[in-house]
mmCIF file of C-alpha atoms and ligand atoms in Angstrom:
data_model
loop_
_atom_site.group_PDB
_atom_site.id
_atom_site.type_symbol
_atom_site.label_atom_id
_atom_site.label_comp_id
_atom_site.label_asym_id
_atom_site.label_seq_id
_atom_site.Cartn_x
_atom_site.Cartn_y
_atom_site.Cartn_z
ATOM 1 C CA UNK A 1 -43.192 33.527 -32.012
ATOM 2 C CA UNK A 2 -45.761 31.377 -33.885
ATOM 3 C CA UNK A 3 -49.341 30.947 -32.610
ATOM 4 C CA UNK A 4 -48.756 27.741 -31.308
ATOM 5 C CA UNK A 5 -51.634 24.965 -31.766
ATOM 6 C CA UNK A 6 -52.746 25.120 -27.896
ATOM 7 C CA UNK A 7 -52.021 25.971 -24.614
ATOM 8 C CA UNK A 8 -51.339 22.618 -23.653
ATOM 9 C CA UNK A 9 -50.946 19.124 -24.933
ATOM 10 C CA UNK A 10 -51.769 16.051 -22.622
ATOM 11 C CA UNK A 11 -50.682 12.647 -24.099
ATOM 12 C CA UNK A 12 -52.834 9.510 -22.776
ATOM 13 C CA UNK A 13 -56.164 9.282 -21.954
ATOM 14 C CA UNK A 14 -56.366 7.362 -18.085
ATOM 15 C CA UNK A 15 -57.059 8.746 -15.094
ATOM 16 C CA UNK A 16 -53.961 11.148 -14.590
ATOM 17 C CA UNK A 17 -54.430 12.683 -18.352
ATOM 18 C CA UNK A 18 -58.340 13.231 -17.867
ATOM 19 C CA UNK A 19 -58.282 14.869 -14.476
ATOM 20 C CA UNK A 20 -55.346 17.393 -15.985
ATOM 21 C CA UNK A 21 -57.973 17.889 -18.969
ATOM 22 C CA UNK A 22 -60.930 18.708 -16.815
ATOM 23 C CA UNK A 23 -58.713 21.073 -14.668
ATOM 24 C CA UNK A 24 -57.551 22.731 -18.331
ATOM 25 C CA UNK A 25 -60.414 22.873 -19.304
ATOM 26 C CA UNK A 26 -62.155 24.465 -16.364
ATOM 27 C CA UNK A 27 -58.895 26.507 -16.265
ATOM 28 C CA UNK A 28 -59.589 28.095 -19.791
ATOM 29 C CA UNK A 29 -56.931 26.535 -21.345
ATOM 30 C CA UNK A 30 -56.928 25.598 -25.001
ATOM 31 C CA UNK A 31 -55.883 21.829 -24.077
ATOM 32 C CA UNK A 32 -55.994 18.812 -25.960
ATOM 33 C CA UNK A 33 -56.291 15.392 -25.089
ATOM 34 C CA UNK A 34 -54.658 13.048 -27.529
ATOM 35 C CA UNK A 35 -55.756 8.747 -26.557
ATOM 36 C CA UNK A 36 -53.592 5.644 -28.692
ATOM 37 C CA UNK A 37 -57.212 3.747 -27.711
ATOM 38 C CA UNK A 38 -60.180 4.863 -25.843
ATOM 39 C CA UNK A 39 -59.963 6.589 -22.970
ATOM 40 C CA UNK A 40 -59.814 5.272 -19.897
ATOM 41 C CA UNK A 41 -56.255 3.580 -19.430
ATOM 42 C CA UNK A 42 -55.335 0.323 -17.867
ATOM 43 C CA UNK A 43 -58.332 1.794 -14.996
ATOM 44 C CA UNK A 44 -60.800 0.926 -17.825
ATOM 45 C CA UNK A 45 -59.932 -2.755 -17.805
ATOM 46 C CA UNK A 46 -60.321 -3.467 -14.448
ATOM 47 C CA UNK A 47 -63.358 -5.210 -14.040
ATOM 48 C CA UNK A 48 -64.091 -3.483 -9.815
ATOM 49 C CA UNK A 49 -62.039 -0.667 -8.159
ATOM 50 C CA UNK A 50 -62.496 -0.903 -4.913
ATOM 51 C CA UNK A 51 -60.043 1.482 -3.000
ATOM 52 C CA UNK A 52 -60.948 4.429 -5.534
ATOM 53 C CA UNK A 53 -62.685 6.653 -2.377
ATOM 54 C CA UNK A 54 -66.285 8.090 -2.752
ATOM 55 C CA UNK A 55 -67.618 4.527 -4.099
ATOM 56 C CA UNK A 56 -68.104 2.142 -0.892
ATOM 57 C CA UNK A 57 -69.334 -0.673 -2.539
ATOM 58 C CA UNK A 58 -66.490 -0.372 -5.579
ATOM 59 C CA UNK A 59 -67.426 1.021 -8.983
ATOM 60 C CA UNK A 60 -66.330 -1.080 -11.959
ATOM 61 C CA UNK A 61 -63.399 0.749 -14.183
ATOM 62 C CA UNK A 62 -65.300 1.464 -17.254
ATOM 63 C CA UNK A 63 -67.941 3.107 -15.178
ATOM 64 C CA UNK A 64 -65.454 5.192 -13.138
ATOM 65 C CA UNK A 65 -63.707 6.281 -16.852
ATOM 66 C CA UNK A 66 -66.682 6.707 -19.079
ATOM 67 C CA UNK A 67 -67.506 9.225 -16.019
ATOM 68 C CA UNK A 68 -64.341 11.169 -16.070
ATOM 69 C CA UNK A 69 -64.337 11.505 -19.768
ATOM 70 C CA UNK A 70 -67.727 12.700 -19.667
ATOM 71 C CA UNK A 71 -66.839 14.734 -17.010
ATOM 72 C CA UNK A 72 -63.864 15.999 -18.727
ATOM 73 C CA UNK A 73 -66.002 16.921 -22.231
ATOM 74 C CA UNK A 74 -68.543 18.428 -20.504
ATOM 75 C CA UNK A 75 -65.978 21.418 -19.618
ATOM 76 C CA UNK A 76 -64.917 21.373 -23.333
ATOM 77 C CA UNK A 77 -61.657 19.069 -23.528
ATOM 78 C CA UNK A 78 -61.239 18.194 -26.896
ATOM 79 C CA UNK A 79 -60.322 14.510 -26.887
ATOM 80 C CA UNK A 80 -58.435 12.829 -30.397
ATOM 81 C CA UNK A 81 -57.349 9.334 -30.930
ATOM 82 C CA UNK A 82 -53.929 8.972 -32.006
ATOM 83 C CA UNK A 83 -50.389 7.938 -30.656
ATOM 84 C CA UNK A 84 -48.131 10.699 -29.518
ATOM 85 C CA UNK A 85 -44.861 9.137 -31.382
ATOM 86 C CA UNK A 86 -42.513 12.132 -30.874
ATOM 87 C CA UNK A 87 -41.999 15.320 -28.920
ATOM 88 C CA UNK A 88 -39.422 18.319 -30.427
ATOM 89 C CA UNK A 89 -38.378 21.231 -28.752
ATOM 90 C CA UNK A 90 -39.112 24.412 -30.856
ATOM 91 C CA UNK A 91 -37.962 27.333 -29.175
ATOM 92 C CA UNK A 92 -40.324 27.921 -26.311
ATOM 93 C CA UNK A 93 -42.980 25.506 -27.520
ATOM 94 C CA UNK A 94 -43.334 22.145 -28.020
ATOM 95 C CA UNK A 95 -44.223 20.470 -31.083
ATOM 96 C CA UNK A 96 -45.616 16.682 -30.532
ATOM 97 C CA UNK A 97 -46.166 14.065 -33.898
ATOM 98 C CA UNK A 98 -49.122 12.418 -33.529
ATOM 99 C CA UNK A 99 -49.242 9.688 -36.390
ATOM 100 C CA UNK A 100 -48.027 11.971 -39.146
ATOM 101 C CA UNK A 101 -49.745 15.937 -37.974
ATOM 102 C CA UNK A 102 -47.607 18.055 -36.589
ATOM 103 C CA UNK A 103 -48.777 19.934 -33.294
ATOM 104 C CA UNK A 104 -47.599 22.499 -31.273
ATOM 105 C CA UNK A 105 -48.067 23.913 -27.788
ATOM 106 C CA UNK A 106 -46.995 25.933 -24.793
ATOM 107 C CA UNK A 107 -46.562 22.962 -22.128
ATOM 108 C CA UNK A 108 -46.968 19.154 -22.526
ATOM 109 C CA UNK A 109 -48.610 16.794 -19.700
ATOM 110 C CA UNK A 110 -47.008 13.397 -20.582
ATOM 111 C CA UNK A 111 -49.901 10.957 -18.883
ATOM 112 C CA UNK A 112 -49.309 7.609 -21.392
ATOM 113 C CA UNK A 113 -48.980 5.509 -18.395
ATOM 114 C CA UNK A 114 -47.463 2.250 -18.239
ATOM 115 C CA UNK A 115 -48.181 -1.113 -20.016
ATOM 116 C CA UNK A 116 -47.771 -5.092 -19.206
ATOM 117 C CA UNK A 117 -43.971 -6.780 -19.093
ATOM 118 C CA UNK A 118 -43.268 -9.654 -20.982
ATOM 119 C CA UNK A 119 -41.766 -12.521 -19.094
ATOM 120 C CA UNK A 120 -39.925 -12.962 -22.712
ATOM 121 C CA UNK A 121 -40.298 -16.813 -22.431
ATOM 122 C CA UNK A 122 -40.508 -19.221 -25.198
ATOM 123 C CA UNK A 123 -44.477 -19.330 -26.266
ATOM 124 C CA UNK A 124 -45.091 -16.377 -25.247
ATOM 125 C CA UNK A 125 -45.268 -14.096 -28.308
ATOM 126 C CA UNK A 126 -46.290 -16.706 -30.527
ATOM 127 C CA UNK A 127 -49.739 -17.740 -28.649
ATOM 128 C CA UNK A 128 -50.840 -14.149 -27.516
ATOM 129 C CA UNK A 129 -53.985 -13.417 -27.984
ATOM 130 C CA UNK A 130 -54.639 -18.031 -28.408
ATOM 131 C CA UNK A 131 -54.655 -18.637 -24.631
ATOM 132 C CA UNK A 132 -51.845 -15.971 -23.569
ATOM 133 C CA UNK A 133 -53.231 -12.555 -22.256
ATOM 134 C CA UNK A 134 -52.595 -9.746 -20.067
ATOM 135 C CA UNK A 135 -56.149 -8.608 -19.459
ATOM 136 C CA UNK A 136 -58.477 -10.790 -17.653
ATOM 137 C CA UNK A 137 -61.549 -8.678 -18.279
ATOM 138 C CA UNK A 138 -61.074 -8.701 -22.502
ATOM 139 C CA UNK A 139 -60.319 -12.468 -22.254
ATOM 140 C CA UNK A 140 -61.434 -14.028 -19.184
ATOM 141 C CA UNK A 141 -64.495 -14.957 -20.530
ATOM 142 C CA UNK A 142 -63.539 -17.509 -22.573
ATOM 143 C CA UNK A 143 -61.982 -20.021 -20.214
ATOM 144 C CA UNK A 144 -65.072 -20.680 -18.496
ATOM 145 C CA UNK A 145 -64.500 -24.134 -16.758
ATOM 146 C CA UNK A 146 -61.559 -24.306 -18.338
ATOM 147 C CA UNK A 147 -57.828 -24.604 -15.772
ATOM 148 C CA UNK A 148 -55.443 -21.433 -16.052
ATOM 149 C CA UNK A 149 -52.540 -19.942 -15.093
ATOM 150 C CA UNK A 150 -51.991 -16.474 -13.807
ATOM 151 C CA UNK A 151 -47.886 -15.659 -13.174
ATOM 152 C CA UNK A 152 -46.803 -12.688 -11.009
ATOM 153 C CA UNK A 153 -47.768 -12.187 -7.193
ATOM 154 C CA UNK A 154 -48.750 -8.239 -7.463
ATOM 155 C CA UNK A 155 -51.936 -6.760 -6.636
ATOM 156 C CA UNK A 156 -52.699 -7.017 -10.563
ATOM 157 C CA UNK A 157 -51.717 -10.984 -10.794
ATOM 158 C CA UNK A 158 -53.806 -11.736 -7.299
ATOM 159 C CA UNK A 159 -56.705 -9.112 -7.967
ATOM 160 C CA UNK A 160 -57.326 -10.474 -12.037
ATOM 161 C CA UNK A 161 -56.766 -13.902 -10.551
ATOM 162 C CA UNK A 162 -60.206 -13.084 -8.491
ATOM 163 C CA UNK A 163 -62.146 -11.991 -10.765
ATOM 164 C CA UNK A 164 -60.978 -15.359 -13.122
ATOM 165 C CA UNK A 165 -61.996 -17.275 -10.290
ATOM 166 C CA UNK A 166 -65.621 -16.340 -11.517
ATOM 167 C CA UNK A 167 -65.121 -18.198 -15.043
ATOM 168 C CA UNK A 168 -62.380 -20.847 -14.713
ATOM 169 C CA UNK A 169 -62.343 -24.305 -13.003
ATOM 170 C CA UNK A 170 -59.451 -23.664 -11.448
ATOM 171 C CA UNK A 171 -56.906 -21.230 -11.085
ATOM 172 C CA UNK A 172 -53.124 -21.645 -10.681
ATOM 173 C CA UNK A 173 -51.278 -18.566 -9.216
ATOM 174 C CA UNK A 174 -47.578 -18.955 -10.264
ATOM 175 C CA UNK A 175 -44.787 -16.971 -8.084
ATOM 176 C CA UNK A 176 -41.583 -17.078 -8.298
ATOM 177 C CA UNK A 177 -41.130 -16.514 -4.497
ATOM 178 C CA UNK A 178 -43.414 -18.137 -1.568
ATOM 179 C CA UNK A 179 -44.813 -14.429 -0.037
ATOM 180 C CA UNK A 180 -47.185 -12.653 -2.478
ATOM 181 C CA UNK A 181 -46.523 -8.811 -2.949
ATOM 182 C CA UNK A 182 -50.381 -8.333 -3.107
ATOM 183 C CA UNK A 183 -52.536 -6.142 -0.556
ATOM 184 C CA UNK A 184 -52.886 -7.937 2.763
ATOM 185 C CA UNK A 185 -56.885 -7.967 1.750
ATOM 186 C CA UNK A 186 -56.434 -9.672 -1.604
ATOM 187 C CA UNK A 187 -53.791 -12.019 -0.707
ATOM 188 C CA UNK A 188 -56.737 -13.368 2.265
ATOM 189 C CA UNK A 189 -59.402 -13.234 -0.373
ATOM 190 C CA UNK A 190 -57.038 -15.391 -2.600
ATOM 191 C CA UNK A 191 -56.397 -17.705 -0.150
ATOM 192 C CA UNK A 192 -59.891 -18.550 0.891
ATOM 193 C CA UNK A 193 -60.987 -19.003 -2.756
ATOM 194 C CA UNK A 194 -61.472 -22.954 -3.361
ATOM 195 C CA UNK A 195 -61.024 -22.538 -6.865
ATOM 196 C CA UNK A 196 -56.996 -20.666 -6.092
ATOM 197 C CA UNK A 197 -53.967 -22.713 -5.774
ATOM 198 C CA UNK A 198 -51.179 -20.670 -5.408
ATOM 199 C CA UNK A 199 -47.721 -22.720 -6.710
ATOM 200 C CA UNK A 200 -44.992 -21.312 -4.748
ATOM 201 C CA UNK A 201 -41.301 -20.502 -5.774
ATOM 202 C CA UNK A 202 -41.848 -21.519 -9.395
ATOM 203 C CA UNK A 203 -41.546 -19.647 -12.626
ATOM 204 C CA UNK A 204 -42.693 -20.090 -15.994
ATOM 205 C CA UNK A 205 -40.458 -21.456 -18.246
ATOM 206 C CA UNK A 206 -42.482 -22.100 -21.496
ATOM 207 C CA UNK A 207 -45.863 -22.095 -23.014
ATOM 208 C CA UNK A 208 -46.677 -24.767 -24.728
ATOM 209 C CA UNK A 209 -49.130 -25.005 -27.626
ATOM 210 C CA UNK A 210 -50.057 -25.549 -31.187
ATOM 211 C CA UNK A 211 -53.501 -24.135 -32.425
ATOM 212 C CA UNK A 212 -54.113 -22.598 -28.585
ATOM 213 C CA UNK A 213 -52.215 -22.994 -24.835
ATOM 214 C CA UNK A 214 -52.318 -26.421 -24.006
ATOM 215 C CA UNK A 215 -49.649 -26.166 -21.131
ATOM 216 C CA UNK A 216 -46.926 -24.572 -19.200
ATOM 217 C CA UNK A 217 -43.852 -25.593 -18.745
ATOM 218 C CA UNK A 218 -42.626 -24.934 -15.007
ATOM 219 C CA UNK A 219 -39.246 -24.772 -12.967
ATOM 220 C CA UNK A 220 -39.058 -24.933 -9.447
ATOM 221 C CA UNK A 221 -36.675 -22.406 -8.198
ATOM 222 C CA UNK A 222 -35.548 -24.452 -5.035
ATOM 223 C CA UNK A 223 -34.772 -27.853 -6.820
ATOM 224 C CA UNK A 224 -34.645 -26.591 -10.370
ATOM 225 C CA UNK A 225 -36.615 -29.227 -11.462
ATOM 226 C CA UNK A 226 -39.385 -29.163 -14.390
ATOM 227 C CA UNK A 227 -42.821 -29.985 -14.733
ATOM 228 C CA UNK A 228 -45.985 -29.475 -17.005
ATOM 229 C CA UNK A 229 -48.891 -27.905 -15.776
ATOM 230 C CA UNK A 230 -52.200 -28.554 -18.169
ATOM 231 C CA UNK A 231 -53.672 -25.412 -18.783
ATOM 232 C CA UNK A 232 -55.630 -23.731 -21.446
ATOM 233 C CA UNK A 233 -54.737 -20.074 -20.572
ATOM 234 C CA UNK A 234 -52.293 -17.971 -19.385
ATOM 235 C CA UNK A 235 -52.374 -14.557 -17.859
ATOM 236 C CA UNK A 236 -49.420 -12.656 -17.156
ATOM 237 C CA UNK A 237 -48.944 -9.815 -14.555
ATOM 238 C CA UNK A 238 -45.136 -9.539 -13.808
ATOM 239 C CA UNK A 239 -45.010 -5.502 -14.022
ATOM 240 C CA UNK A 240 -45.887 -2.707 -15.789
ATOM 241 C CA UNK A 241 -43.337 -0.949 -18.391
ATOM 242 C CA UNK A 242 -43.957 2.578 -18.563
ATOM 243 C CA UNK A 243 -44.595 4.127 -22.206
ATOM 244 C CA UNK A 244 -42.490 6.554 -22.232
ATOM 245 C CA UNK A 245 -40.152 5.267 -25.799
ATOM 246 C CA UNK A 246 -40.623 8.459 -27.273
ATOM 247 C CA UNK A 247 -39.461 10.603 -24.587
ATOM 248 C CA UNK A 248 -35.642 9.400 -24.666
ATOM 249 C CA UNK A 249 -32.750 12.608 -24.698
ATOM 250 C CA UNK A 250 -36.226 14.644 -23.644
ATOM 251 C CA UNK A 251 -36.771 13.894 -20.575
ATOM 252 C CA UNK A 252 -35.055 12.547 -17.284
ATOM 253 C CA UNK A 253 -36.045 8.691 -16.175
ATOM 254 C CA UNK A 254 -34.816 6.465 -13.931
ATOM 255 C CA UNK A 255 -33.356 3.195 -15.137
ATOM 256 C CA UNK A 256 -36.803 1.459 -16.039
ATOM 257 C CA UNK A 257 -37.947 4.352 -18.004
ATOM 258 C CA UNK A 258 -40.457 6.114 -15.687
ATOM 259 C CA UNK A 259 -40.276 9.913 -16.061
ATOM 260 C CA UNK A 260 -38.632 11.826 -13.203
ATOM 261 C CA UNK A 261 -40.776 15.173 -11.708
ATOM 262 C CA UNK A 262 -40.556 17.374 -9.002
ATOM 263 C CA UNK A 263 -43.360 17.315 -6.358
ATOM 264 C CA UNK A 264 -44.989 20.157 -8.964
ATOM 265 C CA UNK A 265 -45.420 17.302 -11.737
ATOM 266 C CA UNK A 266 -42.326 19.036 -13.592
ATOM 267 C CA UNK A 267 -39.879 16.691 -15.901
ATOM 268 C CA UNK A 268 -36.257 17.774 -16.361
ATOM 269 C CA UNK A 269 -37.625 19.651 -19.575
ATOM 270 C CA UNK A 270 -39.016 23.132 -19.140
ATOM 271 C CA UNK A 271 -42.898 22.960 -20.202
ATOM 272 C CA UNK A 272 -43.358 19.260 -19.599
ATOM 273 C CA UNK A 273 -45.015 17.913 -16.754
ATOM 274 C CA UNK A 274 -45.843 14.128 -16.312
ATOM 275 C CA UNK A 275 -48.789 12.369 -14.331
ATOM 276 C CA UNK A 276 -49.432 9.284 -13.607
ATOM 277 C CA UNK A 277 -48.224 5.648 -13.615
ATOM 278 C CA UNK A 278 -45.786 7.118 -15.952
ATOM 279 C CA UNK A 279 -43.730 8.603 -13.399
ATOM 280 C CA UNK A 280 -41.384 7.253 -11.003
ATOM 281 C CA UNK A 281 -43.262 7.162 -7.663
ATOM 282 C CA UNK A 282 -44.363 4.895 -4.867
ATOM 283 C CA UNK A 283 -47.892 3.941 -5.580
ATOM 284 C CA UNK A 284 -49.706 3.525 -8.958
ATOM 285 C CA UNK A 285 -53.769 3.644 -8.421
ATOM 286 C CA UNK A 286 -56.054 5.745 -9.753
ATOM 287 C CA UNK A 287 -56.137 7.707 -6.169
ATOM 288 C CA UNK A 288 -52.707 9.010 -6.874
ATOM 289 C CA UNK A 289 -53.277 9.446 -10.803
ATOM 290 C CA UNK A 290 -55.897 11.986 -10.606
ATOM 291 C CA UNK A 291 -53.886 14.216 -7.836
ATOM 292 C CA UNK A 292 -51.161 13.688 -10.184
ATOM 293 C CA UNK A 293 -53.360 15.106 -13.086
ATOM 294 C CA UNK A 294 -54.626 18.042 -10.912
ATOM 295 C CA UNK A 295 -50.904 19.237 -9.662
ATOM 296 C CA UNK A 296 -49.654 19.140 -12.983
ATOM 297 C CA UNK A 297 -52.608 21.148 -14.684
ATOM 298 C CA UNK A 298 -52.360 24.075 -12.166
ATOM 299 C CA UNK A 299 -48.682 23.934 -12.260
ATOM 300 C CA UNK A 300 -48.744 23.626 -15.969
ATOM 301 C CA UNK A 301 -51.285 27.706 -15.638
ATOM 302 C CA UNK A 302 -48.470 28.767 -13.508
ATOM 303 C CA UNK A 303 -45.945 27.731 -16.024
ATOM 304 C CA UNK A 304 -47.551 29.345 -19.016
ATOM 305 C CA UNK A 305 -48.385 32.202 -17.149
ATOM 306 C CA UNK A 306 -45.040 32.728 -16.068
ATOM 307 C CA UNK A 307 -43.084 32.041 -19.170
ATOM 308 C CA UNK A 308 -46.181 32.975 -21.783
ATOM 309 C CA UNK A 309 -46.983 37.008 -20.178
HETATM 310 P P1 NAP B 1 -45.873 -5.388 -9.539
HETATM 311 O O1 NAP B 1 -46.381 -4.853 -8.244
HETATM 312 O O2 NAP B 1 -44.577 -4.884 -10.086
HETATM 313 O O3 NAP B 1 -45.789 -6.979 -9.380
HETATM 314 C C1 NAP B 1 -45.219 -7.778 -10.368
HETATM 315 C C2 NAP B 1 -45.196 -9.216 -9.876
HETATM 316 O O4 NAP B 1 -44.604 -10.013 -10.900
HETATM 317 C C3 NAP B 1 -44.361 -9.394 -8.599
HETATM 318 O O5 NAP B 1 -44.993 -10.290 -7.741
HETATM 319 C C4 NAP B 1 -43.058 -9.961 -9.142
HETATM 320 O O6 NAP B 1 -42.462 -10.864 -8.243
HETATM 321 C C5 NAP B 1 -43.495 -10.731 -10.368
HETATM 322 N N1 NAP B 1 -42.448 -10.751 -11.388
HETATM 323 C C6 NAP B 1 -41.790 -9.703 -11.932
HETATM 324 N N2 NAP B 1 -40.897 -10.120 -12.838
HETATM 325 C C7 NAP B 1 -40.980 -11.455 -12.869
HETATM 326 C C8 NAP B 1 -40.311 -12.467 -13.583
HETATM 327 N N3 NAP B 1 -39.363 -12.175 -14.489
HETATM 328 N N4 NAP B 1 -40.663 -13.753 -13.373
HETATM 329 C C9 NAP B 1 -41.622 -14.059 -12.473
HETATM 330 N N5 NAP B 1 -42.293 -13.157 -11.751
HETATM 331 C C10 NAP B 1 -41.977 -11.873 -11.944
HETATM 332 O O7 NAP B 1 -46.917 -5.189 -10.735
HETATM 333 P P2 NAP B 1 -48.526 -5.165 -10.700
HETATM 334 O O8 NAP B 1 -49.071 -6.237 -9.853
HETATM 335 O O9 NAP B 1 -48.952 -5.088 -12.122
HETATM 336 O O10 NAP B 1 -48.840 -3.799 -9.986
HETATM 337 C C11 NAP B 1 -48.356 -2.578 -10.532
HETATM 338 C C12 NAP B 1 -48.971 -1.393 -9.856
HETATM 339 O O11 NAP B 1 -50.362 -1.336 -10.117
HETATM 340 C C13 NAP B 1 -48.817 -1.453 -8.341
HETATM 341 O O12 NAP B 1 -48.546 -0.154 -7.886
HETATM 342 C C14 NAP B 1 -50.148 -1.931 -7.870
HETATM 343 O O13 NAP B 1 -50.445 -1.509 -6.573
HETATM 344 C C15 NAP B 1 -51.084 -1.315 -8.904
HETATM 345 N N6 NAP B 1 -52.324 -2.115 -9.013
HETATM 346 C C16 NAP B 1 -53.201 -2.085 -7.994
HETATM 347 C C17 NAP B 1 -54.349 -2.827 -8.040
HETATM 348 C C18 NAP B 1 -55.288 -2.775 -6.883
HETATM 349 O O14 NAP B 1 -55.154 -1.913 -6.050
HETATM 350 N N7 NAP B 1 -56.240 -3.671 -6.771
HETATM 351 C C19 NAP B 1 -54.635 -3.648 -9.117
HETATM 352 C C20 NAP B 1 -53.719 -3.678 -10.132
HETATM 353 C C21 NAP B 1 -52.557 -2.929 -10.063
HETATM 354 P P3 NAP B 1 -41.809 -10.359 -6.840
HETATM 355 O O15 NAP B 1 -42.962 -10.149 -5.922
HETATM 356 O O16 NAP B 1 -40.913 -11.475 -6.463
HETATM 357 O O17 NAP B 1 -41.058 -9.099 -7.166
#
């Protein structure tokens, strides 16, 4: 067999891909760490995390990430930046593309996470990044005074509409049912904040706007009727879509494409392990994502030391 490349391969960067480095790492393997960005993950662009324990008065995400990279480094993970586009069975090893180099190893941690949905409405595409977003903390900045809209009722949609609440004039919460889906703690936050008016049972139909957003277009879902809301922004947070395109025929997922594991972090592919948001389970937060990371590094020794002898 070829000398592969490393021990082990861990693709993404966030919480659940740099707590399986630091355990490599500390575990002597010869791991490596490839990031599409900088590290960090979706954890980095949350402005506080609050239910993250050890920190009682909240630590904000791109302290809590710059600290587990650092953390990670400091016990010799090598760290790239790059996008994992493919992943090929050779033999016993795996060999992963990563924008055009060819790398092998013995076991691959899949830890790429998940990203924002589209809503897929008219407007949408064509003014991203001109008043439509899907991170507060890159863009909330700029719409101070200003009215926006935030669409979803998740912890993401009620917990960025928060911390928008700090810039904007007003804020309009738009959910397509009338019970939010948020943590008991943010929903009361949310509705004690003067500048938060939650619109109930209505979803967005269209963003309007020429040069920048200048509106939305809404539908009630009880009387199907339409109306404009004036707004300069708009911030959506209906879901997360897991990255997982270039693990398709590799890997078992359930029908929105998170990756299947065992308790052990295992995928249906022998040698890759998956941590993470990335993985079908009940609660995404950085708590679970680094005991994610953990399992799958130790089970990812016991794997090579069972298979590599
Ligand atoms: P989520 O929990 O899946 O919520 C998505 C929201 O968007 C739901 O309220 C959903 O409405 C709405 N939605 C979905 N599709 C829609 C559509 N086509 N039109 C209109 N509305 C639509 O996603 P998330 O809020 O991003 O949270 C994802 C994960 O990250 C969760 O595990 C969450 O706990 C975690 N997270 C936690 C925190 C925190 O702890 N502070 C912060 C951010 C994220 P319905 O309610 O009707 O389904």
């Amino acid at each position: 067999m070829a000398m592969p490349d490393y021990d082990l391969l861990i693709a993404g960067g966030g919480p659940a891909g740099l707590t399986a480095g630091l355990y490599a790492a500390r575990a002597k393997l010869r791991a490596l760490l490839v990031e599409k960005m900088a590290p960090g993950g979706q954890a980095a662009s949350t402005y506080m995390i609050e239910n993250y324990p050890g920190f009682p008065e909240g630590i904000p995400g791109p302290d809590l990430m710059q600290a587990m990279e650092n953390q990670a480094k400091r016990f010799g993970l090598e760290i790239v930046t790059g996008e994992v586009s493919q992943l090929t069975s050779r033999g016993q090893l795996w060999e992963v593309e990563q924008e055009g180099r060819k790398i092998t190893a013995k076991a691959v941690i899949v830890a790429t996470g998940v990203e924002p949905a589209k809503l897929g409405v008219p407007g949408e595409e064509e003014l991203k990044g001109r008043g439509v977003s899907y991170c507060a903390t890159c863009d909330g900045p700029f719409f101070r005074d200003q009215d926006i809209g935030v669409v979803g009722g998740g912890d993401s949609a009620v917990d960025e509409a928060l911390y928008l609440s700090r810039f904007a004039r007003r804020v309009y919460i738009i959910h397509r049912r009338n019970a939010l889906r948020a943590e008991k703690i943010l929903q009361e936050r949310a509705f004690r904040n003067e500048k938060i008016e939650i619109l109930w049972d209505n979803v967005v139909t269209k963003v309007i706007g020429g040069a920048g957003v200048e509106a939305l277009e809404l539908k009630s879902v009880k009387t199907q009727e339409r109306r404009t809301l004036k707004v300069s922004g708009v911030f959506f947070y209906v879901g997360l879509k897991p990255n997982t395109g270039f693990l398709r025929e590799i890997v078992e997922m359930d029908e929105r494409g998170h990756v299947i594991t065992d308790a052990n972090m295992a995928t249906s592919a022998p040698g890759v392990f998956a941590a993470g948001d990335v993985r079908q389970k009940l609660l995404r937060q950085v708590a679970t994502a680094v005991g994610d990371g953990a399992t799958a590094a130790f089970a990812v020794e016991r794997y090579l030391e069972s298979m590599f002898r």
